[in-house]
Amino acid sequence: MNKTPQSLFNEITQDNDVLREFKNHSNRVMYLTTMLGKAINCYDEELKVAALLHDIGKMGLSKSILFKPEKLTPLEKRIIESHSHVGNLIVRKELNMPRAAQFVRDHHENWDGSGYPRGLKGEDISIQGRMIRICDTFDTMTYEVRHYSTYKMSHEEAFEELRRCAWREFDGQLVETFISLVKEHGTSNDWSTAMKT
Ligand SMILES: [Fe+2]
Ligand SMILES: [Fe+2]
């Protein structure tokens, strides 16, 4: 049986809550990353697959950790952080897409070297990983109220936060490109319509 990036969600998922949560977030991150990648002439199928599957390594984790509203313990944090590595393995072994797997692995690396799993710095992080990092964070801040915080930011507040963390967590140049693109094309929340185009 041929696996597709989309079919992996259904295969890995524990139940409908997890599936819904991750599919919606993943589709929005794929849309944003595609827009950013095309704008800087760095778009291909592997980027799209990596953006869609960036959190696939989280889907097998226990719901009590994934949806825990309180602060995570150090051990729980470590378990969550393993998703970069697990996602890398899944995309490499199940889909045989080593480049996409590398981008998945890189999506929590920080520009200043403080990220995970490898603590890569600056341009040592794949540009695809740097793009997914920004789009993922933006979506989490503006959409996902269940994780990290109970406060959902406006686009403007999220832009401010991205700029505040530019050249520490994020590639500052990509942040600026991303912000102008979202201002121009992405202010509507109708992601499903946007994805069809
Ligand atoms: Fe992630
Ligand atoms: Fe994510």
PDB file of N, CA and C and ligand atoms in Angstrom, residues 54-55 58 83 107-108 116 136, ligand 1:
ATOM      1  N   HIS A  54       5.184  18.614   9.868  1.00  0.00           N
ATOM      2  CA  HIS A  54       6.203  19.053  10.830  1.00  0.00           C
ATOM      3  C   HIS A  54       5.951  18.506  12.245  1.00  0.00           C
ATOM      4  N   ASP A  55       4.681  18.327  12.616  1.00  0.00           N
ATOM      5  CA  ASP A  55       4.375  17.837  13.970  1.00  0.00           C
ATOM      6  C   ASP A  55       3.901  16.386  13.990  1.00  0.00           C
ATOM      7  N   LYS A  58       4.361  14.266  16.945  1.00  0.00           N
ATOM      8  CA  LYS A  58       3.638  14.533  18.191  1.00  0.00           C
ATOM      9  C   LYS A  58       2.389  13.674  18.306  1.00  0.00           C
ATOM     10  N   HIS A  83       9.559  15.153  19.283  1.00  0.00           N
ATOM     11  CA  HIS A  83       8.780  15.050  18.046  1.00  0.00           C
ATOM     12  C   HIS A  83       9.554  15.479  16.803  1.00  0.00           C
ATOM     13  N   HIS A 107      12.666  22.173  12.392  1.00  0.00           N
ATOM     14  CA  HIS A 107      11.640  23.206  12.576  1.00  0.00           C
ATOM     15  C   HIS A 107      11.561  23.799  13.986  1.00  0.00           C
ATOM     16  N   HIS A 108      12.409  23.305  14.910  1.00  0.00           N
ATOM     17  CA  HIS A 108      12.493  23.953  16.234  1.00  0.00           C
ATOM     18  C   HIS A 108      13.904  24.445  16.539  1.00  0.00           C
ATOM     19  N   TYR A 116      16.259  23.079  19.337  1.00  0.00           N
ATOM     20  CA  TYR A 116      16.499  21.638  19.357  1.00  0.00           C
ATOM     21  C   TYR A 116      16.106  21.036  18.011  1.00  0.00           C
ATOM     22  N   ASP A 136       4.870  28.193  11.865  1.00  0.00           N
ATOM     23  CA  ASP A 136       4.360  27.375  12.964  1.00  0.00           C
ATOM     24  C   ASP A 136       4.097  28.245  14.202  1.00  0.00           C
TER      25      ASP A 136
HETATM   26 FE    FE B   1       6.760  21.234  16.348  1.00  0.00          FE
END
